[in-house]
GROMACS .gro file of C-alpha atoms in nm:
model
   89
    1MET     CA    1  11.342   7.292   4.668
    2THR     CA    2  11.158   7.644   4.642
    3LYS     CA    3  10.937   7.468   4.906
    4LYS     CA    4  11.245   7.360   5.138
    5ARG     CA    5  11.370   7.755   5.051
    6SER     CA    6  11.090   7.900   5.157
    7LYS     CA    7  11.057   7.730   5.476
    8ILE     CA    8  11.420   7.824   5.548
    9ASN     CA    9  11.331   8.182   5.485
   10GLU     CA   10  11.060   8.195   5.688
   11LEU     CA   11  11.245   8.028   6.012
   12GLU     CA   12  11.512   8.306   5.954
   13GLU     CA   13  11.235   8.559   5.954
   14LEU     CA   14  11.080   8.369   6.291
   15LYS     CA   15  11.438   8.399   6.406
   16LEU     CA   16  11.488   8.738   6.335
   17ASP     CA   17  11.128   8.811   6.521
   18MET     CA   18  11.267   8.603   6.839
   19ARG     CA   19  11.563   8.813   6.874
   20LYS     CA   20  11.344   9.137   6.808
   21ILE     CA   21  11.126   9.051   7.078
   22SER     CA   22  11.409   8.929   7.310
   23ASN     CA   23  11.574   9.282   7.252
   24ASP     CA   24  11.273   9.459   7.330
   25MET     CA   25  11.170   9.237   7.626
   26GLU     CA   26  11.538   9.319   7.768
   27GLU     CA   27  11.482   9.690   7.701
   28MET     CA   28  11.169   9.703   7.874
   29CYS     CA   29  11.299   9.514   8.184
   30GLY     CA   30  11.543   9.782   8.186
   31ILE     CA   31  11.300  10.014   8.182
   32LEU     CA   32  11.104   9.852   8.414
   33ASN     CA   33  11.395   9.803   8.677
   34LEU     CA   34  11.506  10.217   8.656
   35TYR     CA   35  11.163  10.332   8.744
   36MET     CA   36  11.126  10.089   9.023
   37TYR     CA   37  11.495  10.149   9.141
   38GLU     CA   38  11.444  10.538   9.125
   39ASP     CA   39  11.046  10.511   9.285
   40LEU     CA   40  11.253  10.272   9.547
   41ASN     CA   41  11.528  10.530   9.630
   42TYR     CA   42  11.212  10.825   9.625
   43ARG     CA   43  11.021  10.614   9.883
   44MET     CA   44  11.328  10.517  10.102
   45ASN     CA   45  11.464  10.905  10.099
   46THR     CA   46  11.093  11.017  10.164
   47GLU     CA   47  11.093  10.733  10.497
   48PHE     CA   48  11.404  10.843  10.573
   49ASN     CA   49  11.350  11.220  10.613
   50ILE     CA   50  11.048  11.139  10.811
   51ILE     CA   51  11.220  10.866  11.047
   52LYS     CA   52  11.539  11.154  11.054
   53SER     CA   53  11.249  11.392  11.199
   54GLN     CA   54  11.049  11.171  11.444
   55HIS     CA   55  11.415  11.086  11.598
   56GLU     CA   56  11.490  11.432  11.646
   57LYS     CA   57  11.147  11.492  11.789
   58THR     CA   58  11.208  11.205  12.022
   59MET     CA   59  11.582  11.339  12.096
   60LEU     CA   60  11.404  11.690  12.143
   61ASP     CA   61  11.162  11.532  12.409
   62MET     CA   62  11.401  11.334  12.568
   63ASN     CA   63  11.656  11.654  12.638
   64LYS     CA   64  11.308  11.806  12.790
   65MET     CA   65  11.283  11.549  13.024
   66ILE     CA   66  11.650  11.546  13.124
   67GLN     CA   67  11.583  11.887  13.225
   68SER     CA   68  11.282  11.833  13.397
   69ILE     CA   69  11.443  11.524  13.598
   70ILE     CA   70  11.713  11.783  13.705
   71GLY     CA   71  11.480  12.048  13.765
   72SER     CA   72  11.268  11.849  14.002
   73MET     CA   73  11.575  11.689  14.207
   74GLN     CA   74  11.726  12.012  14.246
   75TYR     CA   75  11.383  12.141  14.378
   76SER     CA   76  11.358  11.812  14.589
   77LYS     CA   77  11.689  11.905  14.719
   78GLU     CA   78  11.608  12.220  14.849
   79LEU     CA   79  11.258  12.101  14.995
   80ILE     CA   80  11.495  11.838  15.196
   81GLU     CA   81  11.731  12.094  15.335
   82ASP     CA   82  11.445  12.347  15.414
   83ASN     CA   83  11.283  12.058  15.607
   84TYR     CA   84  11.604  11.976  15.767
   85SER     CA   85  11.637  12.336  15.846
   86TYR     CA   86  11.315  12.314  16.029
   87SER     CA   87  11.406  12.001  16.228
   88VAL     CA   88  11.711  12.139  16.381
   89ILE     CA   89  11.570  12.468  16.507
   0.00000   0.00000   0.00000
């Protein structure tokens, strides 16, 4: 009978150890998820800022290009008018 009781006690201790390990594992998974999530957010914020900066530079370059095209068109129009005025004379 004492052998049976000691086996039951040992089994209860093992169950308790398993619960402790399970709780520790859940806690560690939670900590790992927290670090991974925070790291992911940091990387996403950093990448977003880089992409935003590149977008702003691209938009600025596009505006410069549009202004350059408008200036070239105006200059071309002036040249056509000058050329036409010489052909009329």
